[in-house]
Amino acid sequence: MATVLMCRRFPRLSRVTAFSTTAKHKAKHGSSKSKREKQGTASTGTESGATIQLLNPQDYRVLYNPSAYAKGRAGSQQHTDRDSSQALGDTFTGPGTAQAPQTFPTASSQALPPIRSALLKHKFSTLLEQTILATLYKEEAEKEKWEVHDSKEDPRMFQKGRPEYKSLSCDSSEPAQTLPAEEGDSILQSVAGCEGNPGIITDYFHKLSHLPAEQRGALVSDPRFSALCHCAVTAIRLLSTPDLISILKACVRLAVPPTHPLLNACEGEFCRRAWDMDLEQLLLVADCWRCLERGVPSYLGILFSYANLHWKDLTLPQFVQLVYIIGEGRRSPADLAQKVESMILKHLDSFTLEELGAICLGLFKSLAGMSDHVMRRIADRVSLQMGDMSTYALVNVLKMLRYTRMDHLPLMRKLGKVIPARIPTTNIQGIMHITLTYSSLHFFDEGVLAAVATSLPSKVSYCRSKDAAKFLWSFGCLDYEPPNEEEFYSSLIKQMHRKLHEFRKFPEHLLTALLGLAFVKRFPEELIDYALREEFLQKTRDSKYELSRDLFTLGKSVEIECPTYRGSLLPPQLCQEFTEMALSFAEQEIYVRPEIMEATSLLESILGGPEYVRNHMILPHTRSSDLEVRLATDGHPIPFNFKDPVAGKKLKDMGVSLTDDLMSQLIKGRAHSQSPVEVENEARTPGQGRGDAAGTPCLGGALIADAKTQLEPKPGCCPEAPPPFPVSQQPQEVRLALQVSNRNHFCYGSKRLLGLHCLKRRQLRLLGYEVVEIPFWEWFPLLKRTRSEKLSYLHYKVFCPALLTRAG
């Protein structure tokens, strides 16, 4: 009797806390996040296992369609989302992408070989190859084929709102009288007699385009149809413009390939006679090219020039259709930008909600941008009528809101009430863009995120590599682990394994995903091992994005938080190179910020000089600075900073003055026309030097001599007790890492740290530092107060009695 061997393996997933199933996790630990914060050491856990079936997917291919909210032949979403992951730290930027449709191999139950044959291939060259096979779970064997995402939303829905769009667009799905197949065959037999007769050629194309769908599909390969196309090319100069447009529309219904010789001839002819056409005809032809998925940059250039000259003649539908074409062409005419915004404001109250969504999508795809004033006006209207807006149009507005980094609280609050109920019926790419909007704007809404997390596991098979990466990034950025965290994260990690072939083409997505996981203390070791191999490092060098900072953050985080990890690590020379880059940037942009320089100068006064405090990056891979102070357990400062080039600098050397205007911006945030995520840059305003002299040094916890008032320490002002000090650190020494934060380190309008900064503080504690917060909501207002008040505040931050008691 034959023996059947089934193989089970458990992919390694390093976590700072013990890894358990969801049921055990909740029963034993309650809130997973609060539990992890009480545990300071890394451990290795396991993910729920799956039965492995060895597959041979070589001959099975499925169309990979990354069109973001596109239907039919509407084209693919190629917009770069890299802006969406900026500003998590002082300079930290997460990767994004631009994608185009590709065909990739995948696995299916149709490709299952006999078990005996599969067992002969039981040896694998690397652990990663085993992991790739391990991700082909039994649910794939139960499916006949992969489900391919196809949006249920129509990106041209805005055209249904006005009858005028019928003359501006080509609707190949519009029902029409069907031509009998016999008549179509008769036409093809008569092709030879139509040569040189434009009227007959046009009539033949029109009639053939109304054949039944099955006949139309085979028509393009018919030699007789090729002969008809040749006749059209020969007589193209004789065709009137309406006849030529009729032939082009027929080509849309016949699904003529975009590289067909007839279309080459049509494009050239339309470019030649474009200036003799009216705007309605030009827009209709442009829409036909879009339906045919043919790039026509020369034609579009003429269209945009024509529209620029006849701008005052544009009707509202013509304007919306023009913006739609601009988006589909992925190019934004610079000379039209100001006119587009003026037209938006002119017709803002007359646009339908779907038209507003189409305008936002067109400008988003073309990277045209939008002024804060116009975006705010659009957001004002959408926030009042959101309930009547389709999810597709709403998502398009959110894309533009994200692109302009607009902090529109009424819209975001209304969104939190409307969108959770829509999440289950929204397609995966729409959900991704909703989630990414929240993370990009640093806006935390637990209701929305919980709804996304609940809905995602059942839809995870629809995720592209980009989608999975953005979900992980968004949840990690906002430092949110949902109630179903184990199911949520395990489903996305499994999908990452399935999409490994896509990560090879788009390495930025893998780094995005792994960083998002690292923020919430999850480290899938096989994927990390792959990401840090030389082969993948070379792919990142070839990427159009700068990925070195992301690699640096990932590589160093693994070294600190995964002591049991034995996979690939970043080469030392790369770490050195990345460190030098980070330090060079910090010296120019971070160390010199007024709020940090002021704190440094005052600490020097309190402790006794620049040798007692160092303004630097303890962890360069986290992209933000620290003020390091060392104390003996009896409270006396320990000098250690003898070579720091930044230590001797004074604020007056920077030419910065803490003016009322600057302080107002630091305390209240940027003006409405500016983005809140860039508030930290306000500190770099040129001005006069600080004329305040250094105060009297104070050692051993004594208060400075000229202090007239003391700020009582607030409850919870002292950091948590650290884990045991590293061997290299003396037990009697207390190392403090003071964090002079700004609002860009926190979720919008809250005191909730973003993922990168949670990661930083966690790693500082693992390295034996006491983390002392100097939060912006306390420190920035103090910058306008007296010197003695600032000194008193910092004194109590450094010489916190509870801190010294724990350390002793």
mmCIF file of N, CA, C and O in Angstrom, residues 672-718:
data_model
loop_
_atom_site.group_PDB
_atom_site.id
_atom_site.type_symbol
_atom_site.label_atom_id
_atom_site.label_comp_id
_atom_site.label_asym_id
_atom_site.label_seq_id
_atom_site.Cartn_x
_atom_site.Cartn_y
_atom_site.Cartn_z
ATOM 1 N N HIS A 672 -3.683 77.886 7.031
ATOM 2 C CA HIS A 672 -4.579 76.983 6.300
ATOM 3 C C HIS A 672 -4.052 76.657 4.915
ATOM 4 O O HIS A 672 -4.367 75.621 4.357
ATOM 5 N N SER A 673 -3.244 77.519 4.362
ATOM 6 C CA SER A 673 -2.750 77.261 3.011
ATOM 7 C C SER A 673 -1.552 76.343 3.004
ATOM 8 O O SER A 673 -1.003 76.058 1.957
ATOM 9 N N GLN A 674 -1.134 75.860 4.187
ATOM 10 C CA GLN A 674 0.035 75.010 4.258
ATOM 11 C C GLN A 674 -0.331 73.704 4.930
ATOM 12 O O GLN A 674 -1.313 73.590 5.633
ATOM 13 N N SER A 675 0.530 72.716 4.720
ATOM 14 C CA SER A 675 0.242 71.381 5.205
ATOM 15 C C SER A 675 0.724 71.175 6.624
ATOM 16 O O SER A 675 1.816 71.581 6.967
ATOM 17 N N PRO A 676 -0.053 70.519 7.467
ATOM 18 C CA PRO A 676 0.365 70.301 8.851
ATOM 19 C C PRO A 676 1.555 69.382 8.973
ATOM 20 O O PRO A 676 2.273 69.429 9.949
ATOM 21 N N VAL A 677 1.757 68.509 8.001
ATOM 22 C CA VAL A 677 2.855 67.557 8.122
ATOM 23 C C VAL A 677 4.200 68.191 7.871
ATOM 24 O O VAL A 677 5.225 67.562 8.033
ATOM 25 N N GLU A 678 4.226 69.470 7.476
ATOM 26 C CA GLU A 678 5.488 70.138 7.242
ATOM 27 C C GLU A 678 5.770 71.204 8.290
ATOM 28 O O GLU A 678 6.612 72.075 8.108
ATOM 29 N N VAL A 679 5.061 71.141 9.428
ATOM 30 C CA VAL A 679 5.197 72.197 10.423
ATOM 31 C C VAL A 679 6.614 72.300 10.943
ATOM 32 O O VAL A 679 7.083 73.365 11.311
ATOM 33 N N GLU A 680 7.341 71.178 10.970
ATOM 34 C CA GLU A 680 8.692 71.208 11.502
ATOM 35 C C GLU A 680 9.603 72.115 10.697
ATOM 36 O O GLU A 680 10.571 72.674 11.205
ATOM 37 N N ASN A 681 9.309 72.300 9.417
ATOM 38 C CA ASN A 681 10.159 73.138 8.580
ATOM 39 C C ASN A 681 10.043 74.620 8.929
ATOM 40 O O ASN A 681 10.870 75.426 8.513
ATOM 41 N N GLU A 682 8.998 74.983 9.657
ATOM 42 C CA GLU A 682 8.832 76.389 10.023
ATOM 43 C C GLU A 682 9.956 76.855 10.924
ATOM 44 O O GLU A 682 10.218 78.050 11.063
ATOM 45 N N ALA A 683 10.602 75.915 11.595
ATOM 46 C CA ALA A 683 11.659 76.297 12.527
ATOM 47 C C ALA A 683 12.854 76.893 11.822
ATOM 48 O O ALA A 683 13.687 77.541 12.440
ATOM 49 N N ARG A 684 12.967 76.699 10.535
ATOM 50 C CA ARG A 684 14.154 77.148 9.823
ATOM 51 C C ARG A 684 13.921 78.505 9.180
ATOM 52 O O ARG A 684 14.151 78.711 8.007
ATOM 53 N N THR A 685 13.415 79.471 9.950
ATOM 54 C CA THR A 685 13.174 80.820 9.451
ATOM 55 C C THR A 685 14.363 81.706 9.794
ATOM 56 O O THR A 685 14.765 81.774 10.947
ATOM 57 N N PRO A 686 14.971 82.374 8.819
ATOM 58 C CA PRO A 686 16.140 83.201 9.122
ATOM 59 C C PRO A 686 15.761 84.398 9.964
ATOM 60 O O PRO A 686 14.667 84.928 9.890
ATOM 61 N N GLY A 687 16.710 84.842 10.778
ATOM 62 C CA GLY A 687 16.443 85.993 11.623
ATOM 63 C C GLY A 687 17.678 86.361 12.420
ATOM 64 O O GLY A 687 18.793 86.050 12.056
ATOM 65 N N GLN A 688 17.469 87.016 13.542
ATOM 66 C CA GLN A 688 18.577 87.461 14.371
ATOM 67 C C GLN A 688 18.986 86.360 15.330
ATOM 68 O O GLN A 688 18.262 85.412 15.580
ATOM 69 N N GLY A 689 20.199 86.473 15.900
ATOM 70 C CA GLY A 689 20.709 85.483 16.838
ATOM 71 C C GLY A 689 20.081 85.656 18.203
ATOM 72 O O GLY A 689 19.536 86.693 18.558
ATOM 73 N N ARG A 690 20.188 84.603 19.017
ATOM 74 C CA ARG A 690 19.685 84.670 20.377
ATOM 75 C C ARG A 690 20.718 85.355 21.247
ATOM 76 O O ARG A 690 21.856 84.926 21.358
ATOM 77 N N GLY A 691 20.355 86.432 21.887
ATOM 78 C CA GLY A 691 21.306 87.186 22.674
ATOM 79 C C GLY A 691 21.390 86.751 24.120
ATOM 80 O O GLY A 691 22.121 87.328 24.909
ATOM 81 N N ASP A 692 20.630 85.680 24.505
ATOM 82 C CA ASP A 692 20.593 85.244 25.886
ATOM 83 C C ASP A 692 21.895 84.571 26.266
ATOM 84 O O ASP A 692 22.363 83.674 25.604
ATOM 85 N N ALA A 693 22.490 84.984 27.353
ATOM 86 C CA ALA A 693 23.741 84.382 27.798
ATOM 87 C C ALA A 693 23.461 83.082 28.515
ATOM 88 O O ALA A 693 22.377 82.830 29.001
ATOM 89 N N ALA A 694 24.501 82.234 28.589
ATOM 90 C CA ALA A 694 24.353 80.950 29.272
ATOM 91 C C ALA A 694 24.165 81.175 30.755
ATOM 92 O O ALA A 694 24.721 82.074 31.358
ATOM 93 N N GLY A 695 23.344 80.315 31.364
ATOM 94 C CA GLY A 695 23.074 80.436 32.782
ATOM 95 C C GLY A 695 24.147 79.781 33.627
ATOM 96 O O GLY A 695 25.128 79.261 33.153
ATOM 97 N N THR A 696 23.947 79.832 34.922
ATOM 98 C CA THR A 696 24.911 79.248 35.844
ATOM 99 C C THR A 696 24.813 77.743 35.827
ATOM 100 O O THR A 696 23.727 77.184 35.930
ATOM 101 N N PRO A 697 25.942 77.021 35.703
ATOM 102 C CA PRO A 697 25.894 75.559 35.707
ATOM 103 C C PRO A 697 25.341 75.032 37.022
ATOM 104 O O PRO A 697 25.468 75.652 38.073
ATOM 105 N N CYS A 698 24.752 73.873 36.959
ATOM 106 C CA CYS A 698 24.197 73.251 38.143
ATOM 107 C C CYS A 698 24.473 71.768 38.092
ATOM 108 O O CYS A 698 24.145 71.124 37.112
ATOM 109 N N LEU A 699 25.065 71.191 39.097
ATOM 110 C CA LEU A 699 25.398 69.779 39.137
ATOM 111 C C LEU A 699 24.607 69.095 40.236
ATOM 112 O O LEU A 699 24.112 69.726 41.165
ATOM 113 N N GLY A 700 24.567 67.759 40.130
ATOM 114 C CA GLY A 700 24.000 66.961 41.201
ATOM 115 C C GLY A 700 22.546 67.216 41.498
ATOM 116 O O GLY A 700 22.092 66.979 42.606
ATOM 117 N N GLY A 701 21.819 67.731 40.573
ATOM 118 C CA GLY A 701 20.396 67.923 40.767
ATOM 119 C C GLY A 701 20.041 69.236 41.410
ATOM 120 O O GLY A 701 18.876 69.509 41.671
ATOM 121 N N ALA A 702 20.996 70.095 41.670
ATOM 122 C CA ALA A 702 20.678 71.402 42.260
ATOM 123 C C ALA A 702 20.072 72.305 41.211
ATOM 124 O O ALA A 702 20.427 72.264 40.056
ATOM 125 N N LEU A 703 19.175 73.149 41.614
ATOM 126 C CA LEU A 703 18.502 74.050 40.676
ATOM 127 C C LEU A 703 19.438 75.192 40.300
ATOM 128 O O LEU A 703 20.297 75.590 41.066
ATOM 129 N N ILE A 704 19.285 75.720 39.102
ATOM 130 C CA ILE A 704 20.122 76.821 38.662
ATOM 131 C C ILE A 704 19.892 78.040 39.550
ATOM 132 O O ILE A 704 18.801 78.256 40.075
ATOM 133 N N ALA A 705 20.960 78.838 39.681
ATOM 134 C CA ALA A 705 20.928 79.910 40.682
ATOM 135 C C ALA A 705 19.895 80.971 40.387
ATOM 136 O O ALA A 705 19.319 81.570 41.295
ATOM 137 N N ASP A 706 19.669 81.253 39.113
ATOM 138 C CA ASP A 706 18.777 82.367 38.795
ATOM 139 C C ASP A 706 17.336 81.937 38.566
ATOM 140 O O ASP A 706 16.527 82.727 38.111
ATOM 141 N N ALA A 707 17.012 80.683 38.840
ATOM 142 C CA ALA A 707 15.639 80.222 38.628
ATOM 143 C C ALA A 707 14.726 80.831 39.678
ATOM 144 O O ALA A 707 15.004 80.785 40.863
ATOM 145 N N LYS A 708 13.624 81.405 39.281
ATOM 146 C CA LYS A 708 12.709 82.058 40.209
ATOM 147 C C LYS A 708 11.445 81.237 40.443
ATOM 148 O O LYS A 708 10.755 81.436 41.421
ATOM 149 N N THR A 709 11.152 80.371 39.472
ATOM 150 C CA THR A 709 9.993 79.503 39.646
ATOM 151 C C THR A 709 10.367 78.103 39.222
ATOM 152 O O THR A 709 11.312 77.913 38.468
ATOM 153 N N GLN A 710 9.626 77.143 39.697
ATOM 154 C CA GLN A 710 9.890 75.754 39.326
ATOM 155 C C GLN A 710 8.593 75.139 38.836
ATOM 156 O O GLN A 710 7.536 75.348 39.400
ATOM 157 N N LEU A 711 8.734 74.373 37.743
ATOM 158 C CA LEU A 711 7.568 73.671 37.216
ATOM 159 C C LEU A 711 7.489 72.316 37.881
ATOM 160 O O LEU A 711 8.417 71.530 37.804
ATOM 161 N N GLU A 712 6.393 72.055 38.563
ATOM 162 C CA GLU A 712 6.254 70.770 39.238
ATOM 163 C C GLU A 712 6.169 69.658 38.203
ATOM 164 O O GLU A 712 5.521 69.805 37.176
ATOM 165 N N PRO A 713 6.831 68.533 38.446
ATOM 166 C CA PRO A 713 6.763 67.410 37.485
ATOM 167 C C PRO A 713 5.344 66.877 37.403
ATOM 168 O O PRO A 713 4.678 66.716 38.423
ATOM 169 N N LYS A 714 4.908 66.629 36.183
ATOM 170 C CA LYS A 714 3.559 66.137 35.968
ATOM 171 C C LYS A 714 3.537 64.616 36.096
ATOM 172 O O LYS A 714 4.521 63.955 35.817
ATOM 173 N N PRO A 715 2.412 64.046 36.479
ATOM 174 C CA PRO A 715 2.331 62.588 36.561
ATOM 175 C C PRO A 715 2.636 61.971 35.202
ATOM 176 O O PRO A 715 2.135 62.418 34.181
ATOM 177 N N GLY A 716 3.432 60.944 35.247
ATOM 178 C CA GLY A 716 3.758 60.257 34.003
ATOM 179 C C GLY A 716 4.828 60.918 33.194
ATOM 180 O O GLY A 716 5.059 60.551 32.058
ATOM 181 N N CYS A 717 5.502 61.943 33.758
ATOM 182 C CA CYS A 717 6.508 62.627 32.963
ATOM 183 C C CYS A 717 7.778 61.808 32.827
ATOM 184 O O CYS A 717 8.582 62.048 31.953
ATOM 185 N N CYS A 718 7.982 60.867 33.716
ATOM 186 C CA CYS A 718 9.195 60.071 33.686
ATOM 187 C C CYS A 718 8.993 58.867 32.784
ATOM 188 O O CYS A 718 7.923 58.274 32.743
#
